[in-house]
Amino acid sequence: MRVAARLFLGAAVFFAFLFSVYWFTSYEPVGSTLLLLGVPACLLIGGWIWLHVRRHGELPEDDMGSNAAANAGPLVAVPAASLWPVGLAFGAGTLAAGLVLGPWLAAPGAIVLVMSVIGIALKGRDYPS
């Protein structure tokens, strides 16, 4: 994981350099803003990985000499296939479009969104604990 942390922290430095070069050569605000926003995004991810490694140590999969038994973790319950996330995405998208276009589109989007959230919550009871 140290490699991933260095990769993201290095990407932040690269974005900062690219931003400064782009800003002074193009004077274009949109591209400069996007490059500048890449710096804190990479710093956030790289910093979190770096802190995680400091607090919890290296992961077993980072050790080249480890075996499969060392990498085995606890078994997790995987939810069954469901169409509720599709309804959730459709309802959220329709509601967002309705906020721009008008209440005639926002109302059905809100209804589908609420029904999907309820469906996901009730489906969650079926998962093994």
mmCIF file with all atom_site columns, C-alpha atoms in Angstrom:
data_model
loop_
_atom_site.group_PDB
_atom_site.id
_atom_site.type_symbol
_atom_site.label_atom_id
_atom_site.label_alt_id
_atom_site.label_comp_id
_atom_site.label_asym_id
_atom_site.label_entity_id
_atom_site.label_seq_id
_atom_site.pdbx_PDB_ins_code
_atom_site.Cartn_x
_atom_site.Cartn_y
_atom_site.Cartn_z
_atom_site.occupancy
_atom_site.B_iso_or_equiv
_atom_site.pdbx_formal_charge
_atom_site.auth_seq_id
_atom_site.auth_comp_id
_atom_site.auth_asym_id
_atom_site.auth_atom_id
_atom_site.pdbx_PDB_model_num
ATOM 1   C CA . MET A 1 1   ? 0.000   0.000   0.000   1.00 0.00 ? 1   MET A CA 1
ATOM 2   C CA . ARG A 1 2   ? 2.960   2.271   0.372   1.00 0.00 ? 2   ARG A CA 1
ATOM 3   C CA . VAL A 1 3   ? 3.344   2.200   -3.402  1.00 0.00 ? 3   VAL A CA 1
ATOM 4   C CA . ALA A 1 4   ? -0.262  3.341   -3.845  1.00 0.00 ? 4   ALA A CA 1
ATOM 5   C CA . ALA A 1 5   ? 0.245   6.169   -1.339  1.00 0.00 ? 5   ALA A CA 1
ATOM 6   C CA . ARG A 1 6   ? 3.391   7.317   -3.141  1.00 0.00 ? 6   ARG A CA 1
ATOM 7   C CA . LEU A 1 7   ? 1.591   7.069   -6.466  1.00 0.00 ? 7   LEU A CA 1
ATOM 8   C CA . PHE A 1 8   ? -1.251  9.369   -5.402  1.00 0.00 ? 8   PHE A CA 1
ATOM 9   C CA . LEU A 1 9   ? 1.006   11.821  -3.570  1.00 0.00 ? 9   LEU A CA 1
ATOM 10  C CA . GLY A 1 10  ? 3.236   11.950  -6.637  1.00 0.00 ? 10  GLY A CA 1
ATOM 11  C CA . ALA A 1 11  ? 0.181   12.523  -8.816  1.00 0.00 ? 11  ALA A CA 1
ATOM 12  C CA . ALA A 1 12  ? -0.735  15.497  -6.604  1.00 0.00 ? 12  ALA A CA 1
ATOM 13  C CA . VAL A 1 13  ? 2.711   16.998  -7.173  1.00 0.00 ? 13  VAL A CA 1
ATOM 14  C CA . PHE A 1 14  ? 2.366   16.322  -10.898 1.00 0.00 ? 14  PHE A CA 1
ATOM 15  C CA . PHE A 1 15  ? -1.054  18.008  -11.022 1.00 0.00 ? 15  PHE A CA 1
ATOM 16  C CA . ALA A 1 16  ? 0.341   21.026  -9.146  1.00 0.00 ? 16  ALA A CA 1
ATOM 17  C CA . PHE A 1 17  ? 3.189   21.320  -11.654 1.00 0.00 ? 17  PHE A CA 1
ATOM 18  C CA . LEU A 1 18  ? 0.825   20.838  -14.585 1.00 0.00 ? 18  LEU A CA 1
ATOM 19  C CA . PHE A 1 19  ? -1.547  23.459  -13.172 1.00 0.00 ? 19  PHE A CA 1
ATOM 20  C CA . SER A 1 20  ? 1.185   26.059  -12.864 1.00 0.00 ? 20  SER A CA 1
ATOM 21  C CA . VAL A 1 21  ? 2.457   25.446  -16.395 1.00 0.00 ? 21  VAL A CA 1
ATOM 22  C CA . TYR A 1 22  ? -1.068  25.418  -17.850 1.00 0.00 ? 22  TYR A CA 1
ATOM 23  C CA . TRP A 1 23  ? -2.126  28.547  -15.976 1.00 0.00 ? 23  TRP A CA 1
ATOM 24  C CA . PHE A 1 24  ? 0.837   30.633  -17.118 1.00 0.00 ? 24  PHE A CA 1
ATOM 25  C CA . THR A 1 25  ? 0.721   29.450  -20.727 1.00 0.00 ? 25  THR A CA 1
ATOM 26  C CA . SER A 1 26  ? -2.989  29.331  -21.556 1.00 0.00 ? 26  SER A CA 1
ATOM 27  C CA . TYR A 1 27  ? -4.856  31.742  -19.221 1.00 0.00 ? 27  TYR A CA 1
ATOM 28  C CA . GLU A 1 28  ? -7.839  29.429  -19.603 1.00 0.00 ? 28  GLU A CA 1
ATOM 29  C CA . PRO A 1 29  ? -9.858  29.192  -16.350 1.00 0.00 ? 29  PRO A CA 1
ATOM 30  C CA . VAL A 1 30  ? -11.759 25.914  -16.798 1.00 0.00 ? 30  VAL A CA 1
ATOM 31  C CA . GLY A 1 31  ? -8.807  23.634  -17.506 1.00 0.00 ? 31  GLY A CA 1
ATOM 32  C CA . SER A 1 32  ? -6.757  25.367  -14.827 1.00 0.00 ? 32  SER A CA 1
ATOM 33  C CA . THR A 1 33  ? -9.524  24.844  -12.286 1.00 0.00 ? 33  THR A CA 1
ATOM 34  C CA . LEU A 1 34  ? -9.826  21.161  -13.137 1.00 0.00 ? 34  LEU A CA 1
ATOM 35  C CA . LEU A 1 35  ? -6.080  20.645  -12.813 1.00 0.00 ? 35  LEU A CA 1
ATOM 36  C CA . LEU A 1 36  ? -6.085  22.535  -9.521  1.00 0.00 ? 36  LEU A CA 1
ATOM 37  C CA . LEU A 1 37  ? -8.938  20.353  -8.206  1.00 0.00 ? 37  LEU A CA 1
ATOM 38  C CA . GLY A 1 38  ? -6.874  17.271  -9.051  1.00 0.00 ? 38  GLY A CA 1
ATOM 39  C CA . VAL A 1 39  ? -4.302  18.281  -6.422  1.00 0.00 ? 39  VAL A CA 1
ATOM 40  C CA . PRO A 1 40  ? -6.536  17.984  -3.317  1.00 0.00 ? 40  PRO A CA 1
ATOM 41  C CA . ALA A 1 41  ? -8.279  14.917  -4.769  1.00 0.00 ? 41  ALA A CA 1
ATOM 42  C CA . CYS A 1 42  ? -4.976  13.041  -5.069  1.00 0.00 ? 42  CYS A CA 1
ATOM 43  C CA . LEU A 1 43  ? -3.767  14.407  -1.725  1.00 0.00 ? 43  LEU A CA 1
ATOM 44  C CA . LEU A 1 44  ? -6.925  13.153  -0.038  1.00 0.00 ? 44  LEU A CA 1
ATOM 45  C CA . ILE A 1 45  ? -6.595  9.616   -1.399  1.00 0.00 ? 45  ILE A CA 1
ATOM 46  C CA . GLY A 1 46  ? -2.823  9.424   -0.930  1.00 0.00 ? 46  GLY A CA 1
ATOM 47  C CA . GLY A 1 47  ? -3.024  10.874  2.572   1.00 0.00 ? 47  GLY A CA 1
ATOM 48  C CA . TRP A 1 48  ? -5.725  8.434   3.615   1.00 0.00 ? 48  TRP A CA 1
ATOM 49  C CA . ILE A 1 49  ? -3.733  5.457   2.321   1.00 0.00 ? 49  ILE A CA 1
ATOM 50  C CA . TRP A 1 50  ? -0.581  6.738   4.045   1.00 0.00 ? 50  TRP A CA 1
ATOM 51  C CA . LEU A 1 51  ? -2.427  7.160   7.373   1.00 0.00 ? 51  LEU A CA 1
ATOM 52  C CA . HIS A 1 52  ? -4.010  3.718   7.009   1.00 0.00 ? 52  HIS A CA 1
ATOM 53  C CA . VAL A 1 53  ? -0.588  2.123   6.533   1.00 0.00 ? 53  VAL A CA 1
ATOM 54  C CA . ARG A 1 54  ? 0.801   3.995   9.564   1.00 0.00 ? 54  ARG A CA 1
ATOM 55  C CA . ARG A 1 55  ? -2.088  2.961   11.812  1.00 0.00 ? 55  ARG A CA 1
ATOM 56  C CA . HIS A 1 56  ? -2.633  -0.627  10.696  1.00 0.00 ? 56  HIS A CA 1
ATOM 57  C CA . GLY A 1 57  ? 0.636   -1.636  9.075   1.00 0.00 ? 57  GLY A CA 1
ATOM 58  C CA . GLU A 1 58  ? 1.134   -3.276  5.735   1.00 0.00 ? 58  GLU A CA 1
ATOM 59  C CA . LEU A 1 59  ? -1.553  -5.519  4.324   1.00 0.00 ? 59  LEU A CA 1
ATOM 60  C CA . PRO A 1 60  ? -0.804  -9.222  3.882   1.00 0.00 ? 60  PRO A CA 1
ATOM 61  C CA . GLU A 1 61  ? -1.155  -8.912  0.120   1.00 0.00 ? 61  GLU A CA 1
ATOM 62  C CA . ASP A 1 62  ? 1.694   -6.364  0.107   1.00 0.00 ? 62  ASP A CA 1
ATOM 63  C CA . ASP A 1 63  ? 4.127   -9.032  1.334   1.00 0.00 ? 63  ASP A CA 1
ATOM 64  C CA . MET A 1 64  ? 5.610   -10.874 -1.635  1.00 0.00 ? 64  MET A CA 1
ATOM 65  C CA . GLY A 1 65  ? 6.470   -13.906 0.496   1.00 0.00 ? 65  GLY A CA 1
ATOM 66  C CA . SER A 1 66  ? 3.004   -14.448 1.930   1.00 0.00 ? 66  SER A CA 1
ATOM 67  C CA . ASN A 1 67  ? 0.768   -17.373 1.055   1.00 0.00 ? 67  ASN A CA 1
ATOM 68  C CA . ALA A 1 68  ? -2.971  -17.679 0.396   1.00 0.00 ? 68  ALA A CA 1
ATOM 69  C CA . ALA A 1 69  ? -3.755  -18.553 4.017   1.00 0.00 ? 69  ALA A CA 1
ATOM 70  C CA . ALA A 1 70  ? -2.235  -15.278 5.208   1.00 0.00 ? 70  ALA A CA 1
ATOM 71  C CA . ASN A 1 71  ? -4.379  -13.350 2.744   1.00 0.00 ? 71  ASN A CA 1
ATOM 72  C CA . ALA A 1 72  ? -7.628  -15.100 3.678   1.00 0.00 ? 72  ALA A CA 1
ATOM 73  C CA . GLY A 1 73  ? -9.937  -12.809 5.569   1.00 0.00 ? 73  GLY A CA 1
ATOM 74  C CA . PRO A 1 74  ? -13.357 -13.237 7.112   1.00 0.00 ? 74  PRO A CA 1
ATOM 75  C CA . LEU A 1 75  ? -16.169 -14.413 4.885   1.00 0.00 ? 75  LEU A CA 1
ATOM 76  C CA . VAL A 1 76  ? -18.690 -11.739 4.009   1.00 0.00 ? 76  VAL A CA 1
ATOM 77  C CA . ALA A 1 77  ? -22.298 -12.046 2.958   1.00 0.00 ? 77  ALA A CA 1
ATOM 78  C CA . VAL A 1 78  ? -22.866 -10.841 -0.583  1.00 0.00 ? 78  VAL A CA 1
ATOM 79  C CA . PRO A 1 79  ? -26.366 -9.584  -1.344  1.00 0.00 ? 79  PRO A CA 1
ATOM 80  C CA . ALA A 1 80  ? -28.447 -11.289 -3.990  1.00 0.00 ? 80  ALA A CA 1
ATOM 81  C CA . ALA A 1 81  ? -29.040 -9.588  -7.325  1.00 0.00 ? 81  ALA A CA 1
ATOM 82  C CA . SER A 1 82  ? -31.700 -6.908  -7.227  1.00 0.00 ? 82  SER A CA 1
ATOM 83  C CA . LEU A 1 83  ? -33.182 -4.243  -9.453  1.00 0.00 ? 83  LEU A CA 1
ATOM 84  C CA . TRP A 1 84  ? -33.658 -1.759  -6.608  1.00 0.00 ? 84  TRP A CA 1
ATOM 85  C CA . PRO A 1 85  ? -30.361 0.049   -7.294  1.00 0.00 ? 85  PRO A CA 1
ATOM 86  C CA . VAL A 1 86  ? -31.526 0.631   -10.883 1.00 0.00 ? 86  VAL A CA 1
ATOM 87  C CA . GLY A 1 87  ? -34.731 2.183   -9.563  1.00 0.00 ? 87  GLY A CA 1
ATOM 88  C CA . LEU A 1 88  ? -32.709 4.255   -7.119  1.00 0.00 ? 88  LEU A CA 1
ATOM 89  C CA . ALA A 1 89  ? -30.505 5.619   -9.911  1.00 0.00 ? 89  ALA A CA 1
ATOM 90  C CA . PHE A 1 90  ? -33.510 6.272   -12.168 1.00 0.00 ? 90  PHE A CA 1
ATOM 91  C CA . GLY A 1 91  ? -35.422 8.038   -9.396  1.00 0.00 ? 91  GLY A CA 1
ATOM 92  C CA . ALA A 1 92  ? -32.445 10.184  -8.373  1.00 0.00 ? 92  ALA A CA 1
ATOM 93  C CA . GLY A 1 93  ? -31.724 11.134  -11.974 1.00 0.00 ? 93  GLY A CA 1
ATOM 94  C CA . THR A 1 94  ? -35.341 11.951  -12.687 1.00 0.00 ? 94  THR A CA 1
ATOM 95  C CA . LEU A 1 95  ? -35.627 13.993  -9.497  1.00 0.00 ? 95  LEU A CA 1
ATOM 96  C CA . ALA A 1 96  ? -32.449 15.923  -10.356 1.00 0.00 ? 96  ALA A CA 1
ATOM 97  C CA . ALA A 1 97  ? -33.736 16.616  -13.872 1.00 0.00 ? 97  ALA A CA 1
ATOM 98  C CA . GLY A 1 98  ? -37.070 17.614  -12.371 1.00 0.00 ? 98  GLY A CA 1
ATOM 99  C CA . LEU A 1 99  ? -35.390 20.218  -10.192 1.00 0.00 ? 99  LEU A CA 1
ATOM 100 C CA . VAL A 1 100 ? -34.212 21.872  -13.403 1.00 0.00 ? 100 VAL A CA 1
ATOM 101 C CA . LEU A 1 101 ? -37.198 21.268  -15.689 1.00 0.00 ? 101 LEU A CA 1
ATOM 102 C CA . GLY A 1 102 ? -40.109 21.541  -13.281 1.00 0.00 ? 102 GLY A CA 1
ATOM 103 C CA . PRO A 1 103 ? -42.256 19.839  -10.679 1.00 0.00 ? 103 PRO A CA 1
ATOM 104 C CA . TRP A 1 104 ? -44.049 17.723  -13.278 1.00 0.00 ? 104 TRP A CA 1
ATOM 105 C CA . LEU A 1 105 ? -40.852 15.667  -13.558 1.00 0.00 ? 105 LEU A CA 1
ATOM 106 C CA . ALA A 1 106 ? -39.597 16.045  -9.976  1.00 0.00 ? 106 ALA A CA 1
ATOM 107 C CA . ALA A 1 107 ? -42.690 14.476  -8.407  1.00 0.00 ? 107 ALA A CA 1
ATOM 108 C CA . PRO A 1 108 ? -42.496 11.108  -10.232 1.00 0.00 ? 108 PRO A CA 1
ATOM 109 C CA . GLY A 1 109 ? -38.732 11.057  -9.644  1.00 0.00 ? 109 GLY A CA 1
ATOM 110 C CA . ALA A 1 110 ? -39.238 11.589  -5.923  1.00 0.00 ? 110 ALA A CA 1
ATOM 111 C CA . ILE A 1 111 ? -41.864 8.836   -5.798  1.00 0.00 ? 111 ILE A CA 1
ATOM 112 C CA . VAL A 1 112 ? -39.610 6.334   -7.580  1.00 0.00 ? 112 VAL A CA 1
ATOM 113 C CA . LEU A 1 113 ? -36.673 7.373   -5.374  1.00 0.00 ? 113 LEU A CA 1
ATOM 114 C CA . VAL A 1 114 ? -38.615 6.878   -2.128  1.00 0.00 ? 114 VAL A CA 1
ATOM 115 C CA . MET A 1 115 ? -40.028 3.538   -3.305  1.00 0.00 ? 115 MET A CA 1
ATOM 116 C CA . SER A 1 116 ? -36.539 2.342   -4.236  1.00 0.00 ? 116 SER A CA 1
ATOM 117 C CA . VAL A 1 117 ? -35.048 3.377   -0.901  1.00 0.00 ? 117 VAL A CA 1
ATOM 118 C CA . ILE A 1 118 ? -37.847 1.511   0.901   1.00 0.00 ? 118 ILE A CA 1
ATOM 119 C CA . GLY A 1 119 ? -37.303 -1.515  -1.365  1.00 0.00 ? 119 GLY A CA 1
ATOM 120 C CA . ILE A 1 120 ? -33.574 -1.574  -0.651  1.00 0.00 ? 120 ILE A CA 1
ATOM 121 C CA . ALA A 1 121 ? -34.191 -1.224  3.078   1.00 0.00 ? 121 ALA A CA 1
ATOM 122 C CA . LEU A 1 122 ? -36.686 -4.081  3.124   1.00 0.00 ? 122 LEU A CA 1
ATOM 123 C CA . LYS A 1 123 ? -34.445 -6.236  0.931   1.00 0.00 ? 123 LYS A CA 1
ATOM 124 C CA . GLY A 1 124 ? -31.655 -5.706  3.461   1.00 0.00 ? 124 GLY A CA 1
ATOM 125 C CA . ARG A 1 125 ? -33.563 -7.807  5.979   1.00 0.00 ? 125 ARG A CA 1
ATOM 126 C CA . ASP A 1 126 ? -33.069 -10.848 3.730   1.00 0.00 ? 126 ASP A CA 1
ATOM 127 C CA . TYR A 1 127 ? -29.250 -10.728 3.976   1.00 0.00 ? 127 TYR A CA 1
ATOM 128 C CA . PRO A 1 128 ? -27.599 -13.188 6.336   1.00 0.00 ? 128 PRO A CA 1
ATOM 129 C CA . SER A 1 129 ? -25.908 -11.554 9.289   1.00 0.00 ? 129 SER A CA 1
#
